[in-house]
Structure formats: structure tokens, C-alpha cells
Amino acid sequence: AKAHDRGKCVLFKDDMRDKILNSIQMSSLLRTALDQNLFSLVYQPILELNTMTVSGVEALIRLNDSDGRPVSPMVFIPYAEQHGYISSISEWVIKTAAQQTSDWRRLGFDNLRMSINLSGKCLTNSAVVNTLQKYVKACRLKPEAFDLEITETAIIEDLDLSLNILDELKALGFSISLDDFGSGYSSLTYLNKLPIDTLKIDREFISQIQNEEDELHLLSAIINLAHQLGLRVLAEGVETETQLNYLIRQGCDLAQGYYFCKPVPSEEAERFIASRGFN
Ligand code: C2E
Ligand code: CA
Ligand code: CA
Ligand code: CA
């Protein structure tokens, strides 16, 4: 589905109730959501495949429109990036995720890592470094508690500046993942240049695994290449046991997806983490 259609934002949902929000409605929705704290975060567990325990969670933002119907972040995040809302939304996400991480620390989930999606727009302004440091400090956490998920499309807009900001974040102790690898603009050139720790293989790739006997040469090559570069490999969108077994055999390090757990509110994530154990 397309997020933008001449200023109209198409809301796509699984059912047939697609709804169109025009630019004015979208702006007003985002402003209200920021003023009245209407955003929420859901958390999807990430599993360490060696131990099958939880190594962290990815925070994903949620928003309902005034009728209570969900608006996809794939629609409102790009809109927010283009209309000046993204830094406020990012700050809200960072603050909320940091508070949750600190709550979980208090519950004893010691090394659980919080993955946050950082919009590329944030990487063109060094303010994000201060914002991250501010909430890490306020919640008495260490940067190591966070993993910042970035995409290549974002970075290549202003490579030099983004690289500087990423190097700074990396030096502070934040860990960095390259999200959606294998989709769209993926280019091997950046793998060497970017200070990344983890390669997240895009769901598109994972969905190609249909049988355990499949030979997906490109997928194997990506996993091997990542390992040779000293990166960890995370498979996203794992939906079946077949895919899981395949990935384990290929030496993939981490996985997340509906097969394990959907993105869920904090209490539910907490129960999942407690039942699986964490590392
Ligand atoms: P993403 O970062 O690639 O997130 C993965 C998306 O895949 C999420 O969709 C998640 O709910 C979904 N997913 C997870 N496991 C499975 C699975 O097994 N099968 C399938 N079919 N889907 C799965 P979601 O939450 O709708 O987010 C969509 C995109 O919106 C994200 O893609 C990310 O680019 C953006 N986004 C979400 N939250 C934030 C945020 O807090 N900040 C920013 N800047 N972007 C965000
Ligand atoms: Ca992500
Ligand atoms: Ca992704
Ligand atoms: Ca994506």
C-alpha cells in the first residue's frame, strides 16, 4: 500500500475499513496526540537463538484516530517526518522507552535491551544525541541498554552528517542495528562504513523460507557476510517453525516475529519475558 497519494494519507488495515485522512486531519491528529499523550508503545520480544531466551524488545509506536481506529506508523511516521512532527514524536518514544526499561530493570530484567526505531530525519540533527543522553541519565540507565535501529535509506540522505552522529552514539555506548536489510536500497558499501553491531534481515527475505530444504543462497550469503564483518544477525518477521529451524541451521543469532510473540503492551511483554527467561 502507498503511504502517500497526493497529500492524502491512506490508512491501510487488515480488514476492509480503510480510511483516508487528509493532511489537515493528520496534522491535527498528531498535534492532539502529542498534546494529550495519546501515543502508546508496544513491545516485541527479540530472542537469542542459542538459548531461546529474550535478549531484548523492540519498541513500536501506536496511535488511534479519533474514532479509536489504529493508524499505522507506516503512514503517520513518514507524514510526521515531512511535516515537522518527528523530533517531538521521537522524544516521546525515547522518553517512554527509557522509563519502561528502567521499570523493567527494577523488576529484575537486568540486561534486557530496548530497541528503538530512529527515523533518518533524526540522524541529520545532532539534537538526538542530547535527547538520548538526557533520558538515559534521567532514568539512571546506561547507553548500553539501548539499541538504535536505523535504515540505510535514511542514512544516505546526508551520509557525512549521519555517520558523525552514529559514530558519536556508538562511542557513547549505544548499540546500533541496521534495520530492513535486504529491502530497497540495501547496499553492501555501507556495511563497512557504518558503526553497526547488528544486521536485521528484512521480513521479505524471511518470508521466502517455505521449506526447511530450501536453499536460499542470498540469505546464507548475507548471514555469512555479516558474521565475517563481526556483526550479529537478527531475523525479523519469523512466523513459522520452519523459518525458525532454517535460521538456526544457518547460524542466525537472534529472531523476532509472530511465531514467538506479536508486539504487545508492556504487561504482556513482561509475562512473555518472565516465562521465557532473559539473558
Ligand atoms: P519496522 O521497524 O521494520 O518494524 C517491524 C514491523 O513488522 C512492525 O510493524 C511489526 O509489528 C511487524 N512485525 C513484527 N513481527 C512480524 C511478523 O512476524 N509478521 C509480520 N507480518 N509483521 C511483523 P509496525 O509496528 O506496524 O511498524 C511499521 C514500521 O513503522 C516499522 O517498521 C518502523 O519503520 C515504523 N515505526 C514503528 N514504530 C516506530 C517508532 O517508534 N519510531 C519510528 N521512527 N518509526 C517507527
Ligand atoms: Ca525496526
Ligand atoms: Ca524492520
Ligand atoms: Ca520496515
mmCIF file of C-alpha atoms and ligand atoms in Angstrom:
data_model
loop_
_atom_site.group_PDB
_atom_site.id
_atom_site.type_symbol
_atom_site.label_atom_id
_atom_site.label_comp_id
_atom_site.label_asym_id
_atom_site.label_seq_id
_atom_site.Cartn_x
_atom_site.Cartn_y
_atom_site.Cartn_z
ATOM 1 C CA ALA A 1 0.000 0.000 0.000
ATOM 2 C CA LYS A 2 1.144 3.522 -0.594
ATOM 3 C CA ALA A 3 1.517 5.876 2.311
ATOM 4 C CA HIS A 4 1.067 8.983 0.233
ATOM 5 C CA ASP A 5 -1.271 9.807 -2.543
ATOM 6 C CA ARG A 6 -1.052 13.495 -3.306
ATOM 7 C CA GLY A 7 -1.331 14.747 0.227
ATOM 8 C CA LYS A 8 -3.835 12.111 1.209
ATOM 9 C CA CYS A 9 -2.761 9.501 3.643
ATOM 10 C CA VAL A 10 -4.200 6.107 3.075
ATOM 11 C CA LEU A 11 -4.792 4.151 6.222
ATOM 12 C CA PHE A 12 -4.417 0.537 5.451
ATOM 13 C CA LYS A 13 -5.648 -2.108 7.847
ATOM 14 C CA ASP A 14 -6.050 -5.824 7.599
ATOM 15 C CA ASP A 15 -9.812 -5.542 7.248
ATOM 16 C CA MET A 16 -11.746 -3.582 4.666
ATOM 17 C CA ARG A 17 -12.269 -0.442 6.680
ATOM 18 C CA ASP A 18 -9.508 1.561 5.055
ATOM 19 C CA LYS A 19 -9.893 5.171 5.786
ATOM 20 C CA ILE A 20 -8.457 8.289 4.260
ATOM 21 C CA LEU A 21 -7.075 11.045 6.429
ATOM 22 C CA ASN A 22 -6.225 14.230 4.604
ATOM 23 C CA SER A 23 -3.236 16.329 5.516
ATOM 24 C CA ILE A 24 -5.183 18.649 7.812
ATOM 25 C CA GLN A 25 -6.742 15.755 9.709
ATOM 26 C CA MET A 26 -3.365 14.063 10.017
ATOM 27 C CA SER A 27 -1.709 17.223 11.341
ATOM 28 C CA SER A 28 -4.448 17.750 13.848
ATOM 29 C CA LEU A 29 -4.311 14.097 14.925
ATOM 30 C CA LEU A 30 -0.565 14.278 15.523
ATOM 31 C CA ARG A 31 -0.774 17.592 17.372
ATOM 32 C CA THR A 32 -3.554 16.289 19.617
ATOM 33 C CA ALA A 33 -1.678 13.053 20.201
ATOM 34 C CA LEU A 34 1.426 14.988 21.288
ATOM 35 C CA ASP A 35 -0.574 17.396 23.496
ATOM 36 C CA GLN A 36 -2.738 14.767 25.121
ATOM 37 C CA ASN A 37 -0.247 11.912 25.256
ATOM 38 C CA LEU A 38 -2.302 9.634 23.005
ATOM 39 C CA PHE A 39 0.584 7.660 21.575
ATOM 40 C CA SER A 40 1.484 4.339 23.085
ATOM 41 C CA LEU A 41 4.305 1.865 22.714
ATOM 42 C CA VAL A 42 4.012 -1.873 22.221
ATOM 43 C CA TYR A 43 6.975 -4.181 22.646
ATOM 44 C CA GLN A 44 8.022 -7.185 20.597
ATOM 45 C CA PRO A 45 10.447 -9.642 22.230
ATOM 46 C CA ILE A 46 13.708 -10.473 20.464
ATOM 47 C CA LEU A 47 15.038 -13.963 21.150
ATOM 48 C CA GLU A 48 18.596 -15.170 21.385
ATOM 49 C CA LEU A 49 18.547 -18.360 19.304
ATOM 50 C CA ASN A 50 21.367 -20.057 21.223
ATOM 51 C CA THR A 51 19.440 -20.076 24.456
ATOM 52 C CA MET A 52 15.899 -19.281 23.264
ATOM 53 C CA THR A 53 15.741 -16.620 25.936
ATOM 54 C CA VAL A 54 14.742 -12.994 25.496
ATOM 55 C CA SER A 55 17.621 -10.625 24.799
ATOM 56 C CA GLY A 56 15.526 -7.525 24.370
ATOM 57 C CA VAL A 57 12.400 -5.944 22.950
ATOM 58 C CA GLU A 58 11.694 -3.621 20.038
ATOM 59 C CA ALA A 59 9.501 -0.643 20.896
ATOM 60 C CA LEU A 60 6.892 0.103 18.232
ATOM 61 C CA ILE A 61 4.666 3.151 18.334
ATOM 62 C CA ARG A 62 0.868 3.022 18.160
ATOM 63 C CA LEU A 63 -1.796 5.670 17.562
ATOM 64 C CA ASN A 64 -5.547 5.565 17.171
ATOM 65 C CA ASP A 65 -7.582 8.175 15.324
ATOM 66 C CA SER A 66 -10.477 9.992 16.970
ATOM 67 C CA ASP A 67 -12.787 7.041 16.183
ATOM 68 C CA GLY A 68 -10.454 4.740 18.053
ATOM 69 C CA ARG A 69 -9.213 3.066 14.906
ATOM 70 C CA PRO A 70 -5.483 2.341 14.585
ATOM 71 C CA VAL A 71 -3.437 4.485 12.232
ATOM 72 C CA SER A 72 -0.356 2.634 11.009
ATOM 73 C CA PRO A 73 3.070 4.069 11.873
ATOM 74 C CA MET A 74 3.924 3.330 8.248
ATOM 75 C CA VAL A 75 1.502 6.147 7.478
ATOM 76 C CA PHE A 76 1.951 8.671 10.245
ATOM 77 C CA ILE A 77 5.731 8.395 10.716
ATOM 78 C CA PRO A 78 6.522 9.410 7.108
ATOM 79 C CA TYR A 79 3.938 12.193 7.434
ATOM 80 C CA ALA A 80 5.491 13.335 10.694
ATOM 81 C CA GLU A 81 8.934 13.339 9.072
ATOM 82 C CA GLN A 82 7.722 15.628 6.315
ATOM 83 C CA HIS A 83 5.673 17.990 8.440
ATOM 84 C CA GLY A 84 7.883 18.783 11.378
ATOM 85 C CA TYR A 85 6.462 16.408 13.997
ATOM 86 C CA ILE A 86 9.123 13.752 14.014
ATOM 87 C CA SER A 87 11.504 15.191 16.591
ATOM 88 C CA SER A 88 8.702 15.615 19.147
ATOM 89 C CA ILE A 89 7.437 12.103 18.465
ATOM 90 C CA SER A 90 10.957 10.696 18.704
ATOM 91 C CA GLU A 91 11.499 12.419 22.011
ATOM 92 C CA TRP A 92 8.241 10.933 23.306
ATOM 93 C CA VAL A 93 9.334 7.454 22.145
ATOM 94 C CA ILE A 94 12.792 7.781 23.711
ATOM 95 C CA LYS A 95 11.360 9.037 26.998
ATOM 96 C CA THR A 96 8.690 6.358 27.211
ATOM 97 C CA ALA A 97 11.005 3.522 26.211
ATOM 98 C CA ALA A 98 13.620 4.688 28.725
ATOM 99 C CA GLN A 99 11.036 4.773 31.519
ATOM 100 C CA GLN A 100 9.867 1.286 30.603
ATOM 101 C CA THR A 101 13.435 -0.004 30.544
ATOM 102 C CA SER A 102 14.015 1.450 33.970
ATOM 103 C CA ASP A 103 10.775 -0.127 35.274
ATOM 104 C CA TRP A 104 11.922 -3.478 33.912
ATOM 105 C CA ARG A 105 15.342 -3.066 35.491
ATOM 106 C CA ARG A 106 13.582 -2.631 38.822
ATOM 107 C CA LEU A 107 11.660 -5.855 38.184
ATOM 108 C CA GLY A 108 14.985 -7.608 37.765
ATOM 109 C CA PHE A 109 15.155 -7.799 33.964
ATOM 110 C CA ASP A 110 18.775 -6.759 34.125
ATOM 111 C CA ASN A 111 20.303 -6.967 30.691
ATOM 112 C CA LEU A 112 17.163 -6.617 28.663
ATOM 113 C CA ARG A 113 17.937 -4.319 25.755
ATOM 114 C CA MET A 114 15.443 -1.785 24.435
ATOM 115 C CA SER A 115 15.451 -1.350 20.666
ATOM 116 C CA ILE A 116 14.184 1.991 19.411
ATOM 117 C CA ASN A 117 13.452 2.876 15.791
ATOM 118 C CA LEU A 118 15.282 6.083 14.939
ATOM 119 C CA SER A 119 13.904 7.999 11.994
ATOM 120 C CA GLY A 120 16.514 9.009 9.446
ATOM 121 C CA LYS A 121 15.445 12.603 9.948
ATOM 122 C CA CYS A 122 16.829 12.376 13.473
ATOM 123 C CA LEU A 123 20.219 11.425 12.115
ATOM 124 C CA THR A 124 20.501 14.748 10.317
ATOM 125 C CA ASN A 125 20.391 16.692 13.570
ATOM 126 C CA SER A 126 22.728 16.154 16.488
ATOM 127 C CA ALA A 127 19.927 17.096 18.915
ATOM 128 C CA VAL A 128 19.013 13.415 19.016
ATOM 129 C CA VAL A 129 22.287 12.687 20.806
ATOM 130 C CA ASN A 130 21.325 15.076 23.600
ATOM 131 C CA THR A 131 17.786 13.752 23.785
ATOM 132 C CA LEU A 132 19.025 10.189 24.144
ATOM 133 C CA GLN A 133 21.585 11.128 26.768
ATOM 134 C CA LYS A 134 19.043 13.171 28.692
ATOM 135 C CA TYR A 135 16.613 10.291 29.182
ATOM 136 C CA VAL A 136 19.287 7.675 29.696
ATOM 137 C CA LYS A 137 20.559 9.821 32.543
ATOM 138 C CA ALA A 138 17.126 10.736 33.910
ATOM 139 C CA CYS A 139 16.235 7.034 34.122
ATOM 140 C CA ARG A 140 19.662 6.135 35.558
ATOM 141 C CA LEU A 141 20.405 3.767 32.709
ATOM 142 C CA LYS A 142 23.446 3.165 30.569
ATOM 143 C CA PRO A 143 23.521 3.733 26.796
ATOM 144 C CA GLU A 144 24.308 0.015 26.536
ATOM 145 C CA ALA A 145 20.692 -0.643 27.484
ATOM 146 C CA PHE A 146 19.601 0.703 24.103
ATOM 147 C CA ASP A 147 19.796 -0.492 20.580
ATOM 148 C CA LEU A 148 19.088 2.114 17.911
ATOM 149 C CA GLU A 149 17.513 0.768 14.738
ATOM 150 C CA ILE A 150 18.344 2.782 11.661
ATOM 151 C CA THR A 151 17.725 2.254 7.956
ATOM 152 C CA GLU A 152 20.044 2.827 5.049
ATOM 153 C CA THR A 153 17.602 4.964 3.109
ATOM 154 C CA ALA A 154 17.754 7.372 5.990
ATOM 155 C CA ILE A 155 21.498 7.497 6.161
ATOM 156 C CA ILE A 156 22.315 8.069 2.537
ATOM 157 C CA GLU A 157 20.371 11.341 2.544
ATOM 158 C CA ASP A 158 23.264 13.015 4.285
ATOM 159 C CA LEU A 159 25.944 10.416 4.691
ATOM 160 C CA ASP A 160 28.651 12.516 6.344
ATOM 161 C CA LEU A 161 26.452 14.071 8.999
ATOM 162 C CA SER A 162 24.631 10.791 9.740
ATOM 163 C CA LEU A 163 27.942 8.993 10.041
ATOM 164 C CA ASN A 164 29.212 11.574 12.518
ATOM 165 C CA ILE A 165 26.102 11.267 14.653
ATOM 166 C CA LEU A 166 26.178 7.467 14.533
ATOM 167 C CA ASP A 167 29.862 7.385 15.457
ATOM 168 C CA GLU A 168 29.130 9.665 18.388
ATOM 169 C CA LEU A 169 26.237 7.470 19.575
ATOM 170 C CA LYS A 170 28.355 4.373 19.170
ATOM 171 C CA ALA A 171 31.218 5.955 21.151
ATOM 172 C CA LEU A 172 28.769 6.783 23.954
ATOM 173 C CA GLY A 173 27.892 3.101 24.222
ATOM 174 C CA PHE A 174 24.611 2.809 22.312
ATOM 175 C CA SER A 175 24.406 -0.237 20.139
ATOM 176 C CA ILE A 176 23.235 0.180 16.572
ATOM 177 C CA SER A 177 21.266 -2.076 14.240
ATOM 178 C CA LEU A 178 20.813 -1.729 10.523
ATOM 179 C CA ASP A 179 17.085 -2.341 10.003
ATOM 180 C CA ASP A 180 15.307 -3.747 6.939
ATOM 181 C CA PHE A 181 18.494 -5.109 5.428
ATOM 182 C CA GLY A 182 17.841 -6.695 2.080
ATOM 183 C CA SER A 183 14.969 -4.413 1.168
ATOM 184 C CA GLY A 184 15.014 -1.441 -1.155
ATOM 185 C CA TYR A 185 18.248 0.444 -1.190
ATOM 186 C CA SER A 186 20.426 -2.049 0.631
ATOM 187 C CA SER A 187 23.955 -1.624 -0.450
ATOM 188 C CA LEU A 188 26.984 -3.505 0.718
ATOM 189 C CA THR A 189 29.107 -0.372 0.644
ATOM 190 C CA TYR A 190 27.626 0.949 3.875
ATOM 191 C CA LEU A 191 28.141 -2.209 5.870
ATOM 192 C CA ASN A 192 31.775 -1.322 6.304
ATOM 193 C CA LYS A 193 31.305 2.384 6.890
ATOM 194 C CA LEU A 194 28.559 2.305 9.484
ATOM 195 C CA PRO A 195 29.316 1.631 13.151
ATOM 196 C CA ILE A 196 26.735 -1.146 13.408
ATOM 197 C CA ASP A 197 26.541 -4.123 15.741
ATOM 198 C CA THR A 198 23.594 -5.986 14.312
ATOM 199 C CA LEU A 199 22.145 -6.600 10.886
ATOM 200 C CA LYS A 200 18.363 -7.001 10.846
ATOM 201 C CA ILE A 201 17.306 -9.051 7.871
ATOM 202 C CA ASP A 202 14.078 -7.760 6.368
ATOM 203 C CA ARG A 203 10.884 -9.765 6.725
ATOM 204 C CA GLU A 204 10.622 -10.028 2.919
ATOM 205 C CA PHE A 205 13.642 -12.310 2.986
ATOM 206 C CA ILE A 206 12.458 -14.410 5.864
ATOM 207 C CA SER A 207 9.065 -14.948 4.223
ATOM 208 C CA GLN A 208 10.855 -16.669 1.320
ATOM 209 C CA ILE A 209 11.700 -19.567 3.616
ATOM 210 C CA GLN A 210 8.908 -22.024 2.895
ATOM 211 C CA ASN A 211 10.560 -25.419 3.400
ATOM 212 C CA GLU A 212 13.446 -26.467 5.560
ATOM 213 C CA GLU A 213 15.170 -27.927 2.477
ATOM 214 C CA ASP A 214 15.012 -24.601 0.645
ATOM 215 C CA GLU A 215 18.344 -23.250 -0.471
ATOM 216 C CA LEU A 216 18.249 -19.521 -0.220
ATOM 217 C CA HIS A 217 21.729 -18.599 -1.341
ATOM 218 C CA LEU A 218 21.347 -14.887 -0.893
ATOM 219 C CA LEU A 219 20.129 -15.314 2.676
ATOM 220 C CA SER A 220 23.036 -17.632 3.548
ATOM 221 C CA ALA A 221 25.454 -15.222 1.916
ATOM 222 C CA ILE A 222 24.106 -12.286 3.929
ATOM 223 C CA ILE A 223 24.389 -14.202 7.195
ATOM 224 C CA ASN A 224 27.948 -15.307 6.409
ATOM 225 C CA LEU A 225 28.998 -11.874 5.270
ATOM 226 C CA ALA A 226 27.593 -10.275 8.415
ATOM 227 C CA HIS A 227 29.451 -12.758 10.581
ATOM 228 C CA GLN A 228 32.679 -12.126 8.699
ATOM 229 C CA LEU A 229 32.231 -8.436 9.416
ATOM 230 C CA GLY A 230 31.769 -9.258 13.092
ATOM 231 C CA LEU A 231 28.059 -8.386 13.123
ATOM 232 C CA ARG A 232 25.250 -10.233 14.791
ATOM 233 C CA VAL A 233 22.317 -11.249 12.628
ATOM 234 C CA LEU A 234 18.699 -10.725 13.630
ATOM 235 C CA ALA A 235 15.877 -12.167 11.525
ATOM 236 C CA GLU A 236 12.640 -10.174 11.691
ATOM 237 C CA GLY A 237 9.159 -11.361 10.802
ATOM 238 C CA VAL A 238 9.704 -15.006 11.758
ATOM 239 C CA GLU A 239 6.250 -16.556 11.520
ATOM 240 C CA THR A 240 6.777 -20.325 11.306
ATOM 241 C CA GLU A 241 8.708 -23.098 12.954
ATOM 242 C CA THR A 242 10.145 -23.968 9.544
ATOM 243 C CA GLN A 243 11.618 -20.484 9.249
ATOM 244 C CA LEU A 244 12.980 -20.667 12.780
ATOM 245 C CA ASN A 245 14.675 -24.032 12.217
ATOM 246 C CA TYR A 246 16.108 -22.852 8.939
ATOM 247 C CA LEU A 247 17.553 -19.747 10.546
ATOM 248 C CA ILE A 248 19.036 -21.700 13.420
ATOM 249 C CA ARG A 249 20.741 -24.023 10.953
ATOM 250 C CA GLN A 250 22.123 -21.052 9.055
ATOM 251 C CA GLY A 251 23.670 -19.700 12.230
ATOM 252 C CA CYS A 252 21.395 -16.704 12.661
ATOM 253 C CA ASP A 253 21.897 -15.165 16.137
ATOM 254 C CA LEU A 254 18.596 -13.530 17.002
ATOM 255 C CA ALA A 255 14.990 -13.602 15.849
ATOM 256 C CA GLN A 256 11.678 -11.867 16.386
ATOM 257 C CA GLY A 257 8.275 -12.364 14.856
ATOM 258 C CA TYR A 258 4.701 -13.503 15.326
ATOM 259 C CA TYR A 259 5.932 -17.081 15.770
ATOM 260 C CA PHE A 260 7.247 -16.043 19.182
ATOM 261 C CA CYS A 261 5.176 -13.034 20.093
ATOM 262 C CA LYS A 262 3.402 -10.109 18.448
ATOM 263 C CA PRO A 263 4.191 -6.575 19.538
ATOM 264 C CA VAL A 264 2.217 -6.306 22.800
ATOM 265 C CA PRO A 265 1.594 -3.841 25.657
ATOM 266 C CA SER A 266 4.201 -3.787 28.425
ATOM 267 C CA GLU A 267 2.379 -6.064 30.890
ATOM 268 C CA GLU A 268 2.007 -8.763 28.266
ATOM 269 C CA ALA A 269 5.630 -8.395 27.174
ATOM 270 C CA GLU A 270 6.587 -8.697 30.813
ATOM 271 C CA ARG A 271 4.759 -12.009 31.139
ATOM 272 C CA PHE A 272 6.399 -13.323 27.981
ATOM 273 C CA ILE A 273 9.858 -12.312 29.186
ATOM 274 C CA ALA A 274 9.295 -13.842 32.609
ATOM 275 C CA SER A 275 8.081 -17.121 31.111
ATOM 276 C CA ARG A 276 10.882 -17.443 28.524
ATOM 277 C CA GLY A 277 13.642 -16.100 30.694
ATOM 278 C CA PHE A 278 16.077 -13.426 29.669
ATOM 279 C CA ASN A 279 19.802 -13.167 29.186
HETATM 280 P P1 C2E B 1 9.967 -1.986 11.314
HETATM 281 O O1 C2E B 1 10.894 -1.228 12.220
HETATM 282 O O2 C2E B 1 10.584 -2.776 10.219
HETATM 283 O O3 C2E B 1 9.078 -2.867 12.282
HETATM 284 C C1 C2E B 1 8.670 -4.184 12.002
HETATM 285 C C2 C2E B 1 7.209 -4.238 11.658
HETATM 286 O O4 C2E B 1 6.863 -5.596 11.396
HETATM 287 C C3 C2E B 1 6.291 -3.787 12.774
HETATM 288 O O5 C2E B 1 5.166 -3.157 12.164
HETATM 289 C C4 C2E B 1 5.875 -5.105 13.429
HETATM 290 O O6 C2E B 1 4.631 -5.030 14.084
HETATM 291 C C5 C2E B 1 5.800 -6.008 12.229
HETATM 292 N N1 C2E B 1 6.035 -7.424 12.550
HETATM 293 C C6 C2E B 1 6.747 -7.947 13.575
HETATM 294 N N2 C2E B 1 6.773 -9.300 13.510
HETATM 295 C C7 C2E B 1 6.071 -9.641 12.408
HETATM 296 C C8 C2E B 1 5.733 -10.905 11.795
HETATM 297 O O7 C2E B 1 6.112 -11.985 12.240
HETATM 298 N N3 C2E B 1 4.988 -10.858 10.655
HETATM 299 C C9 C2E B 1 4.571 -9.682 10.114
HETATM 300 N N4 C2E B 1 3.834 -9.726 9.006
HETATM 301 N N5 C2E B 1 4.861 -8.468 10.666
HETATM 302 C C10 C2E B 1 5.605 -8.453 11.801
HETATM 303 P P2 C2E B 1 4.581 -1.789 12.723
HETATM 304 O O8 C2E B 1 4.585 -1.818 14.219
HETATM 305 O O9 C2E B 1 3.310 -1.544 12.002
HETATM 306 O O10 C2E B 1 5.662 -0.724 12.288
HETATM 307 C C11 C2E B 1 5.860 -0.423 10.938
HETATM 308 C C12 C2E B 1 7.029 0.496 10.737
HETATM 309 O O11 C2E B 1 6.762 1.777 11.331
HETATM 310 C C13 C2E B 1 8.297 -0.001 11.418
HETATM 311 O O12 C2E B 1 8.923 -0.965 10.619
HETATM 312 C C14 C2E B 1 9.073 1.286 11.537
HETATM 313 O O13 C2E B 1 9.695 1.604 10.320
HETATM 314 C C15 C2E B 1 7.975 2.306 11.803
HETATM 315 N N6 C2E B 1 7.886 2.550 13.254
HETATM 316 C C16 C2E B 1 7.201 1.876 14.207
HETATM 317 N N7 C2E B 1 7.389 2.408 15.442
HETATM 318 C C17 C2E B 1 8.235 3.453 15.268
HETATM 319 C C18 C2E B 1 8.839 4.419 16.167
HETATM 320 O O14 C2E B 1 8.651 4.403 17.390
HETATM 321 N N8 C2E B 1 9.648 5.367 15.598
HETATM 322 C C19 C2E B 1 9.916 5.394 14.249
HETATM 323 N N9 C2E B 1 10.721 6.358 13.771
HETATM 324 N N10 C2E B 1 9.381 4.502 13.386
HETATM 325 C C20 C2E B 1 8.555 3.540 13.891
HETATM 326 CA CA CA B 2 12.633 -1.763 13.392
HETATM 327 CA CA CA B 3 12.487 -3.884 10.049
HETATM 328 CA CA CA B 4 10.404 -1.773 7.883
#
